[in-house]
XYZ file of C-alpha atoms in Angstrom:
390
model
C -21.709 -5.536 13.806
C -18.125 -6.081 14.865
C -15.892 -8.368 12.850
C -15.019 -11.417 14.947
C -11.412 -11.630 13.772
C -8.396 -10.943 15.957
C -4.629 -10.722 15.729
C -2.162 -10.966 18.614
C 0.572 -8.327 18.596
C 3.123 -7.913 21.399
C 0.894 -9.895 23.737
C -2.211 -7.813 22.966
C -5.332 -9.241 21.335
C -6.412 -6.732 18.703
C -9.620 -6.816 16.655
C -9.471 -6.495 12.879
C -11.757 -4.209 10.927
C -12.734 -3.800 7.294
C -11.804 -1.314 4.614
C -13.812 1.391 2.870
C -13.726 -0.893 -0.175
C -15.474 -3.649 1.764
C -18.024 -1.119 3.034
C -18.722 -0.001 -0.529
C -19.228 -3.611 -1.652
C -21.576 -4.332 1.266
C -23.596 -1.174 0.626
C -23.792 -1.933 -3.110
C -24.987 -5.468 -2.484
C -27.652 -4.255 -0.046
C -28.859 -1.513 -2.395
C -29.068 -3.949 -5.320
C -31.200 -6.328 -3.256
C -33.399 -3.431 -2.175
C -33.833 -2.342 -5.800
C -34.627 -5.810 -7.149
C -36.475 -7.308 -4.136
C -37.928 -4.288 -2.407
C -36.142 -5.266 0.818
C -32.541 -4.851 1.970
C -30.710 -7.787 3.570
C -30.230 -7.826 7.327
C -27.286 -8.022 7.529
C -25.363 -7.598 4.267
C -22.466 -10.018 3.789
C -19.534 -10.344 1.374
C -16.390 -12.447 1.224
C -13.301 -10.246 1.000
C -10.268 -10.930 -1.248
C -8.562 -12.222 1.924
C -11.229 -14.942 2.108
C -12.827 -13.488 5.245
C -16.625 -13.245 5.374
C -17.752 -9.833 6.600
C -21.273 -9.050 7.763
C -22.601 -5.601 8.626
C -25.863 -3.965 9.589
C -27.497 -2.097 6.730
C -28.283 1.540 7.532
C -30.299 4.311 5.915
C -32.095 2.031 3.419
C -34.141 4.101 0.985
C -35.921 3.314 -2.256
C -37.359 5.552 -4.975
C -38.469 5.450 -8.580
C -35.850 3.238 -10.229
C -33.220 3.584 -7.511
C -32.275 2.240 -4.076
C -29.746 3.453 -1.526
C -28.095 1.797 1.491
C -25.225 2.655 3.836
C -22.635 0.745 5.871
C -20.702 2.171 8.803
C -16.923 1.766 8.516
C -15.367 -0.307 11.287
C -11.584 -0.021 11.555
C -11.323 -2.434 14.487
C -8.485 -1.607 16.854
C -6.550 0.068 14.026
C -8.627 3.228 14.103
C -7.963 5.721 11.318
C -9.587 8.855 9.956
C -12.374 6.914 8.227
C -13.429 4.834 11.235
C -17.148 5.280 11.868
C -17.846 6.981 8.546
C -20.945 6.072 6.548
C -20.180 4.622 3.125
C -23.276 4.746 0.897
C -24.226 3.128 -2.394
C -27.062 4.171 -4.682
C -27.990 1.649 -7.380
C -30.177 2.439 -10.355
C -31.001 0.948 -13.721
C -28.690 1.862 -16.593
C -29.078 1.653 -20.364
C -25.728 -0.061 -20.903
C -25.121 -3.631 -19.818
C -22.812 -4.412 -16.942
C -22.045 -2.533 -13.735
C -20.916 1.096 -13.996
C -19.270 2.519 -10.871
C -19.121 6.219 -10.097
C -18.150 8.407 -7.164
C -20.599 10.763 -5.507
C -20.443 13.263 -2.648
C -17.435 12.780 -0.385
C -15.520 10.487 -2.756
C -12.436 12.201 -4.123
C -11.512 12.818 -7.741
C -8.065 12.076 -9.137
C -6.363 15.231 -10.406
C -2.764 14.035 -10.819
C -1.342 11.141 -12.862
C 0.350 8.102 -11.380
C -2.390 6.929 -8.998
C -4.457 3.740 -9.159
C -7.157 5.470 -11.244
C -6.708 7.857 -14.193
C -7.020 11.615 -13.911
C -10.664 12.638 -13.711
C -11.900 9.329 -12.318
C -13.430 8.792 -8.925
C -10.819 7.666 -6.381
C -12.260 4.174 -6.062
C -9.339 1.799 -6.412
C -9.161 -1.309 -8.586
C -9.785 -3.947 -5.923
C -12.800 -2.152 -4.395
C -14.224 -1.702 -7.902
C -13.905 -5.455 -8.456
C -15.518 -6.177 -5.079
C -18.444 -3.844 -5.834
C -18.945 -5.380 -9.269
C -18.899 -8.928 -7.921
C -21.303 -8.108 -5.075
C -23.801 -6.521 -7.487
C -23.506 -9.267 -10.102
C -24.074 -11.979 -7.486
C -27.435 -10.431 -6.607
C -28.348 -9.965 -10.279
C -27.621 -13.636 -11.021
C -29.721 -14.749 -8.058
C -32.651 -12.622 -9.197
C -32.302 -13.291 -12.923
C -31.703 -9.622 -13.741
C -29.734 -9.193 -16.977
C -29.873 -5.417 -17.419
C -27.265 -2.792 -16.641
C -26.845 -1.027 -13.307
C -25.133 2.170 -12.209
C -23.611 2.240 -8.727
C -22.716 5.565 -7.121
C -20.569 5.434 -3.982
C -20.716 8.389 -1.607
C -19.388 9.273 1.836
C -21.412 12.117 3.422
C -18.522 13.220 5.657
C -15.853 12.384 3.098
C -14.735 15.895 2.256
C -14.239 16.768 5.925
C -12.457 13.471 6.643
C -10.143 13.942 3.646
C -8.654 17.057 5.223
C -7.120 14.748 7.870
C -5.517 12.494 5.254
C -2.776 12.841 2.623
C -5.323 12.891 -0.218
C -4.994 16.622 -0.994
C -1.226 16.279 -1.336
C -1.629 13.259 -3.611
C -3.944 15.164 -5.896
C -7.223 13.581 -4.770
C -9.723 16.369 -4.292
C -13.235 16.564 -2.851
C -13.218 13.581 -0.552
C -11.640 10.321 0.536
C -10.417 7.353 -1.481
C -12.215 4.009 -1.459
C -9.337 1.664 -0.704
C -8.311 -1.837 0.279
C -6.413 -4.744 -1.258
C -7.463 -7.543 1.098
C -10.689 -5.965 2.337
C -9.519 -6.381 5.925
C -7.750 -3.922 8.231
C -5.223 -5.685 10.455
C -4.347 -3.650 13.562
C -0.805 -3.281 14.781
C 0.713 -0.649 16.988
C 3.900 0.850 15.563
C 5.896 -0.144 18.645
C 4.630 -3.719 18.438
C 5.406 -3.879 14.716
C 8.955 -2.658 15.237
C 9.477 -5.146 18.056
C 8.195 -8.011 15.912
C 10.594 -7.084 13.080
C 13.550 -7.000 15.443
C 12.472 -10.309 16.982
C 12.264 -11.967 13.573
C 15.788 -10.792 12.742
C 17.096 -12.122 16.061
C 15.438 -15.474 15.385
C 17.167 -15.828 12.009
C 20.480 -14.987 13.663
C 19.863 -17.560 16.378
C 19.405 -20.181 13.656
C 22.902 -19.408 12.406
C 22.056 -17.201 9.425
C 24.638 -14.587 8.526
C 22.945 -13.125 5.455
C 19.583 -11.407 5.253
C 17.239 -9.974 2.622
C 15.188 -6.967 3.748
C 12.069 -5.800 1.888
C 9.790 -2.973 3.002
C 6.607 -4.944 2.296
C 4.464 -6.828 -0.216
C 5.791 -5.044 -3.305
C 9.300 -6.089 -2.357
C 8.218 -9.662 -1.629
C 6.473 -9.918 -4.990
C 9.383 -8.443 -6.931
C 11.860 -10.701 -5.147
C 9.764 -13.782 -5.907
C 9.155 -12.876 -9.533
C 12.468 -11.380 -10.650
C 15.317 -12.364 -8.318
C 16.657 -15.609 -6.936
C 18.289 -15.388 -3.517
C 17.753 -19.043 -2.792
C 16.289 -19.821 0.588
C 17.985 -16.894 2.289
C 15.836 -15.441 5.098
C 13.611 -12.519 4.074
C 12.285 -9.970 6.565
C 9.669 -7.299 5.835
C 10.689 -4.134 7.678
C 7.602 -2.038 6.863
C 8.704 1.590 7.321
C 11.458 0.750 9.819
C 14.431 0.500 7.486
C 16.888 2.013 9.956
C 15.713 -0.130 12.873
C 15.919 -3.281 10.749
C 19.461 -2.473 9.627
C 20.489 -1.703 13.209
C 19.046 -5.000 14.440
C 20.726 -6.961 11.657
C 24.123 -5.440 12.422
C 23.658 -5.957 16.169
C 22.888 -9.642 15.507
C 26.098 -10.073 13.526
C 24.736 -10.394 9.993
C 27.580 -10.090 7.498
C 25.628 -9.547 4.283
C 22.375 -7.631 3.732
C 20.452 -7.222 0.475
C 17.666 -4.624 0.396
C 14.997 -4.992 -2.299
C 12.505 -2.128 -2.395
C 10.080 -0.050 -4.427
C 11.279 3.395 -5.477
C 8.474 5.026 -3.445
C 10.127 3.885 -0.224
C 13.738 3.725 -1.324
C 13.907 7.289 -2.632
C 13.326 8.380 0.963
C 16.205 6.186 2.149
C 18.331 7.784 -0.568
C 17.617 11.054 1.245
C 18.716 9.629 4.584
C 15.160 9.004 5.851
C 15.269 5.732 7.747
C 11.664 5.729 9.009
C 9.742 5.991 5.761
C 6.188 6.375 7.112
C 4.545 9.355 5.439
C 3.560 10.725 8.851
C 7.238 10.901 9.761
C 8.640 12.232 6.499
C 7.555 12.458 2.894
C 10.414 14.090 1.066
C 10.108 12.092 -2.154
C 9.486 15.053 -4.445
C 12.122 17.187 -2.724
C 14.718 14.417 -3.042
C 13.973 13.760 -6.711
C 14.060 17.544 -7.309
C 17.505 17.804 -5.737
C 18.914 15.020 -7.903
C 17.245 16.439 -11.018
C 18.889 19.796 -10.278
C 22.247 18.069 -9.900
C 21.629 16.569 -13.350
C 21.036 20.044 -14.799
C 17.232 20.199 -14.841
C 15.790 23.715 -14.779
C 13.169 25.318 -12.542
C 10.096 24.321 -14.577
C 11.113 20.658 -14.269
C 11.442 21.024 -10.506
C 7.977 22.574 -10.287
C 6.507 19.713 -12.306
C 8.203 17.172 -10.057
C 6.772 18.886 -6.975
C 3.288 18.643 -8.503
C 3.589 14.916 -9.290
C 1.571 12.555 -7.081
C 3.820 9.480 -7.195
C 7.468 8.631 -7.720
C 6.627 6.955 -11.035
C 5.062 10.227 -12.177
C 8.195 12.074 -11.011
C 10.366 9.729 -13.080
C 8.156 10.464 -16.088
C 8.944 14.158 -15.587
C 12.714 13.671 -15.447
C 12.561 11.340 -18.446
C 10.787 14.000 -20.497
C 13.488 16.425 -19.362
C 16.128 14.049 -20.755
C 17.911 13.459 -17.429
C 16.440 10.139 -16.231
C 19.705 8.182 -16.444
C 21.623 10.910 -14.615
C 18.995 11.132 -11.857
C 18.961 7.355 -11.328
C 22.764 7.270 -11.178
C 22.745 10.080 -8.630
C 20.079 8.339 -6.523
C 22.121 5.137 -6.667
C 25.170 6.847 -5.202
C 23.113 8.550 -2.499
C 21.297 5.367 -1.495
C 24.521 3.372 -1.386
C 26.151 5.998 0.809
C 23.303 6.183 3.328
C 22.978 2.395 3.608
C 26.719 1.913 4.094
C 26.903 4.732 6.619
C 24.055 3.229 8.646
C 25.550 -0.251 8.928
C 29.040 1.170 9.500
C 27.785 3.089 12.544
C 26.488 -0.121 14.081
C 29.677 -2.023 13.328
C 31.895 0.735 14.770
C 29.748 1.102 17.877
C 30.025 -2.549 18.816
C 33.394 -3.393 17.291
C 31.547 -5.833 15.036
C 32.915 -7.089 11.703
C 32.140 -5.040 8.609
C 28.781 -5.730 7.020
C 28.326 -5.878 3.241
C 25.148 -4.154 2.082
C 23.598 -3.604 -1.346
C 20.202 -2.688 -2.754
C 18.009 -3.299 -5.788
C 15.328 -0.693 -6.500
C 12.368 -1.195 -8.825
C 9.055 0.297 -9.848
C 5.946 -1.602 -10.846
C 5.818 0.398 -14.064
C 9.458 0.280 -15.179
C 10.806 -2.848 -13.474
C 14.340 -2.623 -12.083
C 15.466 0.992 -11.957
C 18.937 0.641 -10.461
C 21.095 -1.381 -8.125
C 24.008 -0.424 -5.931
C 27.418 -1.932 -6.530
C 27.599 -5.657 -5.913
C 23.841 -6.164 -5.539
C 23.402 -8.840 -8.186
C 26.640 -10.498 -7.148
C 25.223 -10.664 -3.630
C 22.143 -12.400 -5.054
C 24.406 -15.056 -6.531
C 26.274 -15.425 -3.237
C 23.006 -15.919 -1.336
C 21.792 -18.449 -3.877
C 25.072 -20.338 -3.522
C 25.015 -20.254 0.266
C 21.353 -21.027 0.821
C 20.562 -23.172 -2.227
C 17.956 -22.569 -4.864
C 14.305 -22.184 -3.952
């Protein structure tokens, strides 16, 4: 059944959907009820991490000697992706060990490269979906007074075929799709509408008289800014993948100071001159890190290892083992600073606008702050002075 939750974007009313992680939790709950009660719920229902209650029809309910299996059909809402309409199945069976053990079956990928949410060799079922599955199963066990252990196997019958239309093979996830989701909800937005909303937000801050702006790509940047930096009450705009468009809009609106705070996974692309960082547009992270490692004197085997790494954190591990981490970060700093300054300078020259000061702070969730361009922390102090402390 369709999720009755909508968002308005650029004047359009768009329906939200739910993630593969939510589907896995719903299927696991239904299969646990079928195993313990002999009947599956109609419908299954869970509350997502976003606090939204999701209900879905239970499909393909089967029961055997010591096991039960149910399926949920993925509903992506108006933000249709490769997994929309796929069946996500859960088989639950008694286990000797206490607790809830979660495994991946047919159509769920296996992690083959380090640096992802799960360790090498594990099923590609991310941390939040694992927690959702565990909670859904335990809720049923508590209701029914069952204290034994259970094994839950998540499968996606069409997962291997679907995965060929995703970036999973490149990331080192083989044999199927990933079970994903941090909020449990898929919020639809067209790319054009998202870009327009970012530009509108920047114009609104300018209209209120602001002349300084903090730009973050998304939630990682927000969280790092809140936990590690103090820019006072300076306006903060999330630009998603539209770094270039956000910078252009800020310059066009007359902002005089811009601080960019971003995760290395996005910012390494900007250091390569990529100003639309969506992976469907460009994913040159490994190539960019390779180039800077070569400039630092790294040899061919290091480059090959970088190209095989699944994440930027894993790439940094490679260059650290090669003994050139500091040199690579310094080189990336210079490149990022140059591309950011060139971008804002173009806008200032084109409109005869005053020069715009720009700086960046780049971090990783593993290593914390990696580097900052010249004047970045001084700009933080300036913003705090101008806009007051939080």
